CSV table of C-alpha atoms in Angstrom, one decimal:
chain,number,residue,atom,x,y,z
A,1,MET,CA,29.7,-6.7,15.6
A,2,THR,CA,26.8,-8.4,17.9
A,3,ASN,CA,24.6,-7.9,20.3
A,4,SER,CA,26.4,-8.6,22.8
A,5,ALA,CA,29.6,-7.0,22.5
A,6,HIS,CA,27.4,-3.5,22.2
A,7,SER,CA,27.5,-0.6,24.6
A,8,PRO,CA,23.9,0.8,23.5
A,9,THR,CA,23.7,4.7,24.0
A,10,GLY,CA,21.7,7.3,23.9
A,11,PRO,CA,18.4,8.4,26.3
A,12,ALA,CA,19.1,5.5,28.7
A,13,VAL,CA,21.3,2.9,29.4
A,14,LEU,CA,19.5,-0.5,29.3
A,15,PRO,CA,20.6,-4.1,29.6
A,16,VAL,CA,20.8,-5.3,26.1
A,17,ASP,CA,19.1,-7.7,25.8
A,18,LEU,CA,16.1,-4.8,26.8
A,19,ASP,CA,18.1,-2.4,24.3
A,20,GLU,CA,17.8,-5.0,21.7
A,21,ALA,CA,14.2,-5.8,22.0
A,22,ALA,CA,13.1,-2.4,21.9
A,23,HIS,CA,15.1,-2.1,18.5
A,24,ARG,CA,13.0,-5.1,17.0
A,25,CYS,CA,10.3,-2.8,17.5
A,26,LEU,CA,10.9,-0.3,14.6
A,27,VAL,CA,11.3,-0.9,11.0
A,28,ALA,CA,14.0,2.2,9.2
A,29,GLY,CA,13.2,2.9,5.4
A,30,PHE,CA,16.5,4.5,4.4
A,31,ASP,CA,18.2,6.1,1.0
A,32,GLY,CA,20.1,4.7,-2.1
A,33,THR,CA,20.3,1.6,-4.1
A,34,ALA,CA,24.2,0.9,-3.3
A,35,GLY,CA,25.3,0.4,0.1
A,36,VAL,CA,23.7,0.4,3.3
A,37,PRO,CA,24.2,3.4,4.9
A,38,ASP,CA,26.4,3.2,8.4
A,39,GLU,CA,23.3,4.5,11.1
A,40,LEU,CA,21.6,1.8,9.1
A,41,LYS,CA,24.3,-0.5,10.2
A,42,ARG,CA,24.6,0.2,13.4
A,43,LEU,CA,20.7,0.3,14.8
A,44,VAL,CA,20.6,-3.3,12.1
A,45,ASP,CA,23.9,-4.8,14.8
A,46,ARG,CA,21.2,-3.8,17.7
A,47,GLY,CA,18.6,-5.7,16.5
A,48,LEU,CA,16.1,-3.4,13.9
A,49,GLY,CA,13.3,-5.6,13.0
A,50,GLY,CA,13.2,-4.3,9.7
A,51,VAL,CA,13.8,-2.2,6.7
A,52,ILE,CA,11.4,-0.8,4.0
A,53,LEU,CA,12.4,-0.5,0.9
A,54,PHE,CA,10.8,2.4,-1.7
A,55,THR,CA,11.4,2.9,-5.7
A,56,ARG,CA,14.3,5.2,-4.5
A,57,ASN,CA,15.5,2.1,-3.1
A,58,VAL,CA,15.5,-0.3,-6.6
A,59,ARG,CA,17.6,0.6,-10.2
A,60,ASP,CA,17.2,-2.9,-11.6
A,61,ALA,CA,16.4,-6.8,-10.1
A,62,GLU,CA,19.9,-7.5,-9.5
A,63,GLN,CA,21.3,-4.0,-7.3
A,64,VAL,CA,17.9,-5.4,-5.4
A,65,ARG,CA,18.9,-8.7,-4.3
A,66,ARG,CA,22.6,-7.7,-4.0
A,67,LEU,CA,21.3,-5.6,-1.7
A,68,THR,CA,19.3,-7.5,0.6
A,69,ASP,CA,22.0,-9.6,0.5
A,70,GLU,CA,24.5,-7.2,1.7
A,71,LEU,CA,21.6,-6.3,4.6
A,72,ARG,CA,21.3,-9.6,5.9
A,73,ALA,CA,25.0,-9.9,5.4
A,74,ILE,CA,25.1,-6.7,9.1
A,75,ARG,CA,21.9,-10.0,10.8
A,76,PRO,CA,20.1,-12.9,9.0
A,77,ASP,CA,17.4,-12.7,10.9
A,78,LEU,CA,16.7,-8.7,9.5
A,79,LEU,CA,12.8,-8.5,7.9
A,80,VAL,CA,13.3,-6.9,4.6
A,81,GLY,CA,10.3,-5.6,3.5
A,82,VAL,CA,7.6,-3.7,0.2
A,83,ASP,CA,4.6,-1.8,0.1
A,84,ASN,CA,3.3,-4.4,-3.0
A,85,GLU,CA,-0.4,-4.5,-3.8
A,86,GLY,CA,0.2,-4.5,-8.0
A,87,GLY,CA,-2.2,-2.2,-9.7
A,88,GLY,CA,0.1,0.4,-10.1
A,89,ILE,CA,1.1,-0.2,-6.2
A,90,GLY,CA,4.4,-0.6,-5.6
A,91,HIS,CA,7.5,0.1,-6.0
A,92,LEU,CA,9.6,-2.4,-7.9
A,93,VAL,CA,9.0,-1.3,-11.7
A,94,SER,CA,12.3,-0.7,-12.7
A,95,ALA,CA,12.8,-4.5,-10.7
A,96,GLY,CA,10.2,-6.3,-13.2
A,97,ALA,CA,7.6,-6.6,-10.6
A,98,PRO,CA,4.7,-8.5,-12.6
A,99,ASP,CA,2.1,-6.6,-14.0
A,100,VAL,CA,-1.3,-7.8,-11.7
A,101,PRO,CA,-4.3,-5.5,-11.7
A,102,GLY,CA,-4.8,-4.5,-8.1
A,103,ALA,CA,-7.5,-5.9,-5.9
A,104,PHE,CA,-10.4,-3.3,-6.8
A,105,ALA,CA,-10.1,-5.4,-10.9
A,106,LEU,CA,-9.5,-8.4,-9.0
A,107,GLY,CA,-12.9,-8.0,-7.4
A,108,VAL,CA,-14.3,-7.2,-10.8
A,109,ALA,CA,-13.0,-10.3,-12.4
A,110,GLU,CA,-14.3,-12.5,-9.0
A,111,ASP,CA,-12.3,-15.5,-9.3
A,112,PRO,CA,-10.1,-16.1,-5.8
A,113,ALA,CA,-8.0,-18.9,-8.4
A,114,LEU,CA,-7.3,-16.4,-10.2
A,115,THR,CA,-6.4,-14.4,-6.8
A,116,ALA,CA,-4.2,-16.5,-5.7
A,117,ARG,CA,-2.3,-16.8,-9.3
A,118,CYS,CA,-2.0,-12.7,-9.6
A,119,ALA,CA,-0.5,-13.1,-5.5
A,120,ASP,CA,1.3,-16.0,-6.3
A,121,ALA,CA,3.5,-14.2,-8.7
A,122,LEU,CA,3.9,-10.9,-7.3
A,123,ALA,CA,4.9,-12.7,-4.0
A,124,GLY,CA,7.1,-15.2,-6.6
A,125,HIS,CA,9.1,-12.3,-7.8
A,126,LEU,CA,9.8,-10.3,-4.0
A,127,ALA,CA,11.5,-14.0,-3.5
A,128,SER,CA,13.8,-14.2,-5.5
A,129,LEU,CA,14.4,-10.3,-4.9
A,130,GLY,CA,15.8,-11.3,-1.2
A,131,ILE,CA,12.4,-9.5,0.3
A,132,THR,CA,10.4,-11.7,1.9
A,133,VAL,CA,7.3,-8.7,3.8
A,134,SER,CA,4.9,-7.9,1.6
A,135,TYR,CA,2.7,-4.6,3.0
A,136,ALA,CA,0.2,-6.3,1.2
A,137,PRO,CA,-3.0,-6.8,0.9
A,138,VAL,CA,-5.8,-3.9,1.6
A,139,ALA,CA,-8.4,-5.3,4.1
A,140,ASP,CA,-10.2,-1.9,3.5
A,141,LEU,CA,-13.4,-2.2,1.9
A,142,GLN,CA,-14.2,0.8,-0.3
A,143,HIS,CA,-18.2,1.8,0.1
A,144,HIS,CA,-17.8,5.8,1.3
A,145,PRO,CA,-17.5,7.6,-2.7
A,146,ARG,CA,-15.3,10.1,-1.3
A,147,ASN,CA,-12.8,8.1,-0.1
A,148,PRO,CA,-9.3,9.8,-1.5
A,149,ILE,CA,-7.2,6.6,-0.7
A,150,VAL,CA,-9.0,3.6,-0.3
A,151,ARG,CA,-10.0,2.7,-3.6
A,152,THR,CA,-9.1,0.9,-6.1
A,153,ARG,CA,-6.6,-0.9,-3.9
A,154,SER,CA,-10.0,-2.7,-2.5
A,155,PHE,CA,-11.4,-5.1,-3.3
A,156,GLY,CA,-14.1,-3.6,-3.4
A,157,ALA,CA,-17.3,-2.9,-0.7
A,158,GLU,CA,-19.3,-6.6,-0.1
A,159,PRO,CA,-17.4,-8.1,3.4
A,160,VAL,CA,-17.7,-11.2,1.9
A,161,LEU,CA,-16.4,-10.7,-1.5
A,162,ALA,CA,-13.7,-9.4,-0.3
A,163,ALA,CA,-13.0,-11.9,2.5
A,164,ARG,CA,-13.0,-14.9,-0.4
A,165,HIS,CA,-9.5,-13.1,-2.2
A,166,LEU,CA,-8.0,-12.0,0.9
A,167,ARG,CA,-8.2,-15.6,1.8
A,168,ALA,CA,-6.3,-16.9,-1.6
A,169,TRP,CA,-4.7,-13.6,-1.3
A,170,ILE,CA,-3.3,-15.2,1.7
A,171,ALA,CA,-2.5,-18.4,1.6
A,172,ALA,CA,-0.3,-18.6,-2.1
A,173,THR,CA,2.0,-15.7,-0.7
A,174,GLU,CA,2.5,-17.8,1.9
A,175,ARG,CA,3.7,-20.4,-0.3
A,176,ARG,CA,6.4,-18.8,-1.7
A,177,GLY,CA,6.9,-18.3,1.7
A,178,VAL,CA,6.4,-14.7,2.4
A,179,ALA,CA,4.6,-12.9,5.2
A,180,SER,CA,2.1,-10.7,4.5
A,181,CYS,CA,-0.2,-8.0,5.6
A,182,ALA,CA,-3.8,-7.0,5.6
A,183,LYS,CA,-3.9,-2.5,6.2
A,184,HIS,CA,-5.2,-0.9,7.2
A,185,PHE,CA,-7.1,-2.2,10.2
A,186,PRO,CA,-10.3,-1.5,11.5
A,187,GLY,CA,-10.0,-0.4,7.8
A,188,HIS,CA,-9.5,3.2,5.5
A,189,GLY,CA,-12.6,3.1,3.6
A,190,GLY,CA,-15.3,5.2,5.3
A,191,THR,CA,-13.1,8.1,5.7
A,192,GLU,CA,-13.0,11.5,3.4
A,193,THR,CA,-9.1,12.9,4.5
A,194,ASP,CA,-6.3,10.6,3.1
A,195,SER,CA,-4.6,10.0,6.7
A,196,HIS,CA,-1.2,10.6,4.6
A,197,HIS,CA,-2.6,14.5,4.3
A,198,GLY,CA,-4.5,15.1,7.6
A,199,VAL,CA,-6.4,13.5,10.3
A,200,ALA,CA,-9.0,11.4,9.4
A,201,VAL,CA,-12.3,10.5,10.9
A,202,ASP,CA,-15.0,8.0,11.0
A,203,PRO,CA,-17.6,8.4,12.3
A,204,ARG,CA,-19.7,5.9,12.0
A,205,SER,CA,-22.0,3.8,14.2
A,206,HIS,CA,-20.4,0.3,16.2
A,207,ASP,CA,-23.2,-1.5,14.5
A,208,GLU,CA,-21.9,0.4,11.3
A,209,LEU,CA,-17.8,-0.9,11.1
A,210,ARG,CA,-18.6,-4.2,11.9
A,211,SER,CA,-19.0,-5.1,8.7
A,212,ASP,CA,-15.3,-3.2,7.9
A,213,LEU,CA,-13.9,-6.1,10.3
A,214,GLU,CA,-15.1,-9.5,8.8
A,215,PRO,CA,-12.8,-9.2,6.1
A,216,PHE,CA,-9.7,-9.1,9.3
A,217,ARG,CA,-11.2,-11.4,10.7
A,218,ALA,CA,-11.4,-13.6,7.7
A,219,ALA,CA,-7.6,-12.9,7.6
A,220,VAL,CA,-6.6,-13.6,10.8
A,221,ALA,CA,-8.7,-16.8,10.8
A,222,ALA,CA,-6.8,-16.9,7.5
A,223,GLY,CA,-3.3,-17.6,9.2
A,224,VAL,CA,-2.4,-13.7,8.0
A,225,PRO,CA,1.5,-13.2,9.9
A,226,MET,CA,0.6,-9.4,10.2
A,227,ILE,CA,-1.7,-6.8,10.2
A,228,MET,CA,-1.5,-3.1,9.7
A,229,SER,CA,-3.5,-0.4,12.2
A,230,ALA,CA,-5.1,3.0,10.2
A,231,HIS,CA,-4.1,6.1,11.1
A,232,VAL,CA,-8.1,6.8,11.3
A,233,VAL,CA,-9.7,7.6,14.6
A,234,PHE,CA,-13.3,6.2,14.9
A,235,PRO,CA,-15.1,7.6,17.6
A,236,ALA,CA,-17.5,5.0,18.3
A,237,LEU,CA,-14.3,2.8,18.9
A,238,ASP,CA,-12.2,5.6,20.2
A,239,PRO,CA,-13.5,8.8,20.5
A,240,GLU,CA,-8.9,10.3,21.3
A,241,ARG,CA,-7.4,8.5,19.8
A,242,PRO,CA,-6.8,6.7,16.4
A,243,ALA,CA,-6.5,3.4,15.5
A,244,THR,CA,-2.8,3.1,15.8
A,245,LEU,CA,-1.8,4.7,19.6
A,246,SER,CA,-5.6,3.1,20.3
A,247,ARG,CA,-5.3,0.6,22.9
A,248,ARG,CA,-8.8,0.2,22.7
A,249,ILE,CA,-8.0,-0.8,19.2
A,250,LEU,CA,-5.6,-2.9,18.9
A,251,GLY,CA,-6.2,-4.3,22.6
A,252,ASP,CA,-9.3,-5.2,22.3
A,253,LEU,CA,-10.7,-5.3,19.5
A,254,LEU,CA,-8.0,-6.9,17.4
A,255,ARG,CA,-6.0,-9.1,20.1
A,256,HIS,CA,-9.1,-10.5,22.4
A,257,GLU,CA,-12.5,-10.2,19.9
A,258,LEU,CA,-10.0,-10.7,16.8
A,259,ASP,CA,-8.0,-13.0,18.6
A,260,PHE,CA,-5.1,-12.0,16.7
A,261,ASP,CA,-1.1,-13.2,17.8
A,262,GLY,CA,0.8,-11.7,14.7
A,263,VAL,CA,3.2,-8.8,14.4
A,264,LEU,CA,0.3,-5.7,14.4
A,265,VAL,CA,2.4,-2.8,12.7
A,266,THR,CA,1.8,0.6,12.0
A,267,ASP,CA,1.5,1.8,8.9
A,268,ALA,CA,4.0,5.3,9.0
A,269,LEU,CA,4.7,7.8,11.7
A,270,GLU,CA,5.7,10.0,9.3
A,271,MET,CA,2.1,10.6,8.2
A,272,ARG,CA,0.8,14.0,8.8
A,273,ALA,CA,-2.3,12.2,11.4
A,274,ILE,CA,0.1,11.5,13.7
A,275,ALA,CA,2.8,13.6,13.4
A,276,ASP,CA,1.3,16.9,13.0
A,277,ARG,CA,-0.7,15.9,15.8
A,278,TYR,CA,1.7,14.2,18.3
A,279,GLY,CA,5.0,13.9,16.4
A,280,GLU,CA,6.7,10.9,14.9
A,281,ALA,CA,9.0,10.1,18.6
A,282,ALA,CA,6.0,10.5,20.7
A,283,GLY,CA,3.2,8.0,18.4
A,284,ALA,CA,5.9,5.5,18.2
A,285,ARG,CA,5.8,5.4,21.9
A,286,ILE,CA,2.1,5.7,22.3
A,287,ALA,CA,1.9,2.8,19.6
A,288,LEU,CA,4.0,0.7,21.4
A,289,ALA,CA,1.8,1.6,24.6
A,290,ALA,CA,-0.9,-0.1,22.7
A,291,GLY,CA,-0.3,-2.8,21.4
A,292,ALA,CA,1.5,-2.4,18.2
A,293,ASP,CA,4.6,-4.6,18.1
A,294,GLN,CA,6.4,-2.9,15.1
A,295,VAL,CA,6.2,0.9,14.2
A,296,ILE,CA,7.0,2.1,10.6
A,297,VAL,CA,9.2,5.3,10.3
A,298,ALA,CA,9.3,5.1,6.2
A,299,VAL,CA,11.0,8.3,5.1
A,300,PRO,CA,15.0,8.3,4.6
A,301,HIS,CA,15.6,10.3,7.3
A,302,LEU,CA,17.2,8.4,9.9
A,303,GLU,CA,17.4,10.9,12.4
A,304,VAL,CA,13.6,10.6,12.4
A,305,THR,CA,14.2,6.6,12.9
A,306,LEU,CA,16.4,7.2,15.4
A,307,ALA,CA,14.7,9.9,17.4
A,308,CYS,CA,11.6,7.7,17.4
A,309,ARG,CA,13.8,4.7,19.3
A,310,ASP,CA,15.3,7.5,21.9
A,311,ALA,CA,11.4,8.2,22.7
A,312,VAL,CA,11.2,4.2,23.8
A,313,LEU,CA,14.5,3.8,25.1
A,314,GLY,CA,14.1,6.3,27.0
A,315,ALA,CA,10.1,5.8,28.2
A,316,LEU,CA,11.4,2.2,28.5
A,317,GLY,CA,14.2,3.8,30.9
A,318,SER,CA,11.8,5.8,32.5
A,319,GLY,CA,9.3,2.9,33.7
A,320,VAL,CA,6.7,5.2,30.6
A,321,LEU,CA,6.1,2.5,28.6
A,322,PRO,CA,6.7,-0.8,29.9
A,323,GLU,CA,9.3,-3.5,29.8
A,324,GLU,CA,7.0,-6.1,29.5
A,325,ARG,CA,5.2,-4.7,26.2
A,326,VAL,CA,8.3,-4.4,25.0
A,327,ARG,CA,9.6,-7.8,25.4
A,328,GLU,CA,6.7,-9.6,24.2
A,329,ALA,CA,6.5,-6.5,21.2
A,330,ALA,CA,9.7,-8.5,20.8
A,331,GLY,CA,9.3,-11.8,21.4
A,332,ARG,CA,6.6,-11.6,17.9
A,333,VAL,CA,9.2,-10.1,15.5
A,334,ARG,CA,11.6,-12.7,16.5
A,335,ARG,CA,9.2,-15.5,15.7
A,336,LEU,CA,8.1,-13.3,12.9
A,337,ALA,CA,11.9,-13.3,11.5
A,338,GLU,CA,12.0,-17.0,12.3
A,339,ARG,CA,9.7,-18.3,9.9
A,340,TYR,CA,10.9,-15.6,7.4
A,341,ALA,CA,14.0,-13.4,7.6
A,342,VAL,CA,15.7,-16.2,5.3
A,343,PRO,CA,14.4,-16.3,1.5
A,344,ALA,CA,12.8,-20.3,1.9
A,345,GLY,CA,14.9,-20.8,-1.7
A,346,GLU,CA,15.5,-20.3,-4.6
A,347,ALA,CA,11.9,-18.5,-6.6
A,348,ALA,CA,10.2,-20.8,-8.6
A,349,GLY,CA,9.1,-19.0,-11.7
A,350,TRP,CA,5.5,-17.3,-11.8
A,351,ASP,CA,2.4,-17.2,-14.0
A,352,THR,CA,3.0,-14.0,-16.1
A,353,GLY,CA,0.1,-14.2,-17.6
A,354,ALA,CA,-2.7,-13.8,-14.9
A,355,GLY,CA,-1.9,-10.6,-14.9
A,356,PRO,CA,-3.3,-9.5,-18.0
A,357,GLU,CA,-6.3,-12.6,-17.7
A,358,ALA,CA,-7.8,-11.2,-14.9
A,359,ALA,CA,-6.9,-7.3,-16.1
A,360,ARG,CA,-8.7,-8.1,-19.5
A,361,ARG,CA,-11.6,-9.8,-17.3
A,362,ALA,CA,-12.4,-7.0,-15.2
A,363,VAL,CA,-12.8,-4.9,-18.5
A,364,ARG,CA,-14.7,-7.1,-20.1
A,365,ALA,CA,-17.2,-8.3,-17.1
A,366,LEU,CA,-19.6,-5.2,-19.4
A,367,PRO,CA,-20.5,-4.4,-22.6
A,368,GLY,CA,-18.0,-2.5,-23.7
A,369,PRO,CA,-18.3,0.6,-26.0
A,370,PRO,CA,-17.7,0.3,-30.2
A,371,ALA,CA,-14.0,-0.5,-31.3
A,372,VAL,CA,-12.3,2.7,-32.8
A,373,ARG,CA,-9.2,3.0,-34.7
A,374,GLY,CA,-7.0,6.0,-34.9
A,375,ALA,CA,-8.6,8.1,-32.1
A,376,HIS,CA,-7.6,11.4,-30.1
A,377,VAL,CA,-7.0,9.5,-26.6
A,378,VAL,CA,-7.3,12.1,-23.8
A,379,ASP,CA,-6.3,10.7,-20.6
A,380,LEU,CA,-7.2,13.0,-17.2
A,381,PHE,CA,-5.7,11.9,-14.5
A,382,PRO,CA,-4.7,13.8,-10.7
A,383,PRO,CA,-1.1,13.6,-9.4
A,384,PRO,CA,0.3,10.8,-8.5
A,385,HIS,CA,0.6,9.5,-4.7
A,386,PRO,CA,3.9,10.6,-3.0
A,387,ALA,CA,3.9,8.0,-1.7
A,388,LEU,CA,2.9,5.6,-3.7
A,389,ASN,CA,4.7,4.3,-7.0
A,390,TRP,CA,3.7,6.0,-10.0
A,391,GLY,CA,5.6,4.2,-13.2
A,392,GLY,CA,4.3,7.0,-15.9
A,393,GLU,CA,1.7,4.2,-17.0
A,394,ASP,CA,-0.9,6.6,-18.9
A,395,LEU,CA,-3.8,5.1,-21.3
A,396,LEU,CA,-2.0,6.7,-24.5
A,397,THR,CA,1.4,4.1,-24.7
A,398,GLU,CA,-1.0,1.4,-23.6
A,399,VAL,CA,-3.6,2.7,-26.9
A,400,ARG,CA,-0.9,3.4,-29.5
A,401,ALA,CA,0.6,0.0,-28.0
A,402,VAL,CA,-1.9,-1.7,-30.1
A,403,ASP,CA,-2.9,1.1,-32.4
A,404,PRO,CA,-0.1,3.5,-33.4
A,405,THR,CA,-2.8,5.2,-35.8
A,406,ALA,CA,-3.8,6.7,-32.3
A,407,THR,CA,-2.4,10.2,-31.5
A,408,GLY,CA,-3.2,11.8,-27.9
A,409,THR,CA,-3.1,14.6,-25.1
A,410,ALA,CA,-2.6,13.6,-21.4
A,411,VAL,CA,-3.4,16.4,-18.7
A,412,THR,CA,-1.7,15.0,-15.2
A,413,GLY,CA,-3.3,17.6,-12.3
A,414,GLU,CA,-5.2,20.6,-12.8
A,415,PRO,CA,-4.1,22.4,-15.3
A,416,ALA,CA,-4.1,26.6,-15.2
A,417,ASP,CA,-5.7,27.0,-18.4
A,418,PRO,CA,-8.3,24.3,-19.0
A,419,PRO,CA,-10.3,26.3,-21.8
A,420,ALA,CA,-6.8,26.7,-23.8
A,421,VAL,CA,-6.3,22.9,-22.9
A,422,VAL,CA,-9.5,21.8,-24.3
A,423,ALA,CA,-9.2,24.3,-27.2
A,424,ARG,CA,-5.4,22.0,-27.8
A,425,ILE,CA,-8.0,19.4,-27.5
A,426,LEU,CA,-10.1,19.8,-30.0
A,427,ARG,CA,-7.5,21.2,-32.4
A,428,ALA,CA,-5.3,18.2,-32.4
A,429,ALA,CA,-8.3,15.6,-32.5
A,430,GLY,CA,-9.8,17.4,-35.4
A,431,GLY,CA,-11.5,14.5,-37.4
A,432,ALA,CA,-10.3,10.9,-35.4
A,433,PRO,CA,-12.7,9.2,-33.1
A,434,LEU,CA,-12.1,11.6,-29.3
A,435,VAL,CA,-11.5,8.9,-26.2
A,436,VAL,CA,-12.0,11.0,-23.2
A,437,ALA,CA,-10.9,9.1,-19.9
A,438,THR,CA,-11.2,9.9,-16.6
A,439,CYS,CA,-9.7,8.7,-12.8
A,440,ASP,CA,-11.9,9.4,-10.1
A,441,ALA,CA,-13.5,12.6,-11.5
A,442,GLY,CA,-15.6,12.9,-8.6
A,443,LEU,CA,-13.1,13.7,-6.5
A,444,TYR,CA,-11.1,15.8,-9.2
A,445,PRO,CA,-13.9,18.4,-10.3
A,446,TRP,CA,-11.5,20.0,-12.5
A,447,GLN,CA,-11.9,16.3,-15.2
A,448,GLU,CA,-15.5,17.0,-14.6
A,449,ARG,CA,-15.0,20.3,-16.4
A,450,ILE,CA,-12.6,19.5,-18.9
A,451,ARG,CA,-14.2,15.9,-20.1
A,452,ALA,CA,-18.2,18.1,-19.7
A,453,ALA,CA,-16.0,20.5,-22.3
A,454,LEU,CA,-14.5,18.0,-24.8
A,455,LEU,CA,-18.1,17.0,-24.6
A,456,SER,CA,-20.5,19.4,-25.6
A,457,ARG,CA,-18.1,20.4,-28.6
A,458,ARG,CA,-17.2,16.5,-29.0
A,459,PRO,CA,-21.0,14.7,-28.1
A,460,ASP,CA,-19.6,11.5,-30.2
A,461,ALA,CA,-17.0,10.8,-28.1
A,462,VAL,CA,-16.3,7.4,-26.0
A,463,ARG,CA,-16.0,8.3,-22.1
A,464,VAL,CA,-14.1,5.4,-20.2
A,465,ASP,CA,-13.0,5.1,-16.5
A,466,THR,CA,-9.6,5.2,-15.3
A,467,GLY,CA,-10.4,4.4,-11.0
A,468,LEU,CA,-14.0,3.3,-10.6
A,469,PRO,CA,-16.6,3.4,-12.6
A,470,GLU,CA,-18.4,6.5,-12.8
A,471,GLY,CA,-20.9,5.9,-15.9
A,472,GLY,CA,-18.0,5.2,-18.7
A,473,ALA,CA,-18.9,3.2,-21.8
A,474,ALA,CA,-15.5,1.4,-19.7
A,475,CYS,CA,-13.4,1.4,-16.7
A,476,SER,CA,-10.4,-0.1,-16.5
A,477,TYR,CA,-10.4,0.0,-12.8
A,478,GLY,CA,-6.6,1.5,-11.8
A,479,ARG,CA,-4.2,2.7,-13.4
A,480,GLY,CA,-1.9,0.1,-13.5
A,481,ARG,CA,0.3,-0.2,-16.5
A,482,VAL,CA,-1.7,-3.8,-17.2
A,483,ASN,CA,-5.7,-2.8,-16.3
A,484,LEU,CA,-5.0,0.5,-18.6
A,485,ARG,CA,-3.2,-2.1,-21.3
A,486,ALA,CA,-6.9,-4.5,-20.9
A,487,LEU,CA,-8.7,-1.2,-21.8
A,488,ALA,CA,-6.9,-0.1,-24.9
A,489,GLU,CA,-7.1,-3.8,-25.8
A,490,VAL,CA,-11.5,-2.6,-25.8
A,491,LEU,CA,-11.5,0.7,-27.1
A,492,THR,CA,-9.6,-0.8,-30.3
A,493,GLY,CA,-11.3,-3.9,-30.6
A,494,VAL,CA,-8.1,-5.8,-30.2
């Protein structure tokens, strides 16, 4: 069915071309691994701009290829995207995603050519699955010690370093015919709140914020085709609204000062920074009016997407949302689709050794502890983030892969009885060497307390970090499988 043959339904009956333009401005999540839901088919037929895949849509590589083929059979210019940062932040583990350590480890390794090889591996894998939009790389700077969401997803705290690696990543992704997306403009690294969970505010002055803009400026200069907005309030830039809903930030700053003319996409509207205060539907309308070109509704409940769509159509019908703004946004999305919607061709192979090499170079950038064998490994880490994939990786598994005599205990999240956990660990360890790993313990005091209790009884224990470095004898700079394997090799002397 073509748009010209479709009679739009909803809160406003608009000209067919304007109805199609409004649908171009939406990116929808959905549920299932087999078949496209009928409601989604109807949205695609009316012009839906894109879909975003998550772990819930992935069983294996062949299944993903069938799914992307089916989506394009409905309409060939549909954009199919996924979050694909590496370092455990991705949704394609069961589809054979290349092991890549994530941005912070790449920044520590400090070799843009190696970053390009890692980005090429990720993009090559995407292209082989029929996915041509990658919501990566992260351009945020990690400089606030209590930031809960950026951390090892960032290339680091230095704008020049981040810019160097962003350029390498963007260029490598582009060569694969995959659209990259620098996020989260104008930077999420200066907050103490995760915008998935609440209103995030960056209280710094205009001058202090300038350094955070530099990686995005570099990404624009490198030709990045997409930028994603942050659900963060910057009082120095706009005291009223988060960046996603701010004309000052999206228009004056990004469009005019940074001269970006690609597709500006929002972070997911169901995140509580938007949903709790505005609601997803109002958020969609306000974001488009403020200058966004596409809004993402990542939840699999298509009724949320439909509510956002209806709010946009209603605002167009009443004149609250100017027609020319939606046509401008849809035009950018069409140009993006002309370049990227259809995979460039059969994806050539990629370098499977780039990720392990990068992870090892990061872990070995500083002298490590003496090697231990037959250790009892204690892995303390927070529960996985609900919006980010977690493939079940843990340090003990990776240590045992290179030293089968190792034993260990994994503690995922704060236990109900920490002293009992400490006692159980010490009994299990006996006289074996003890390794205590924590992940961002400064954000999770329960880890600090358990670590301190263990070290008070076993001062000979080797302390290591699996998030950002916090004084351990070694650091993996992330909890992707390849990060943890590189740390395991250092610990065991492999």
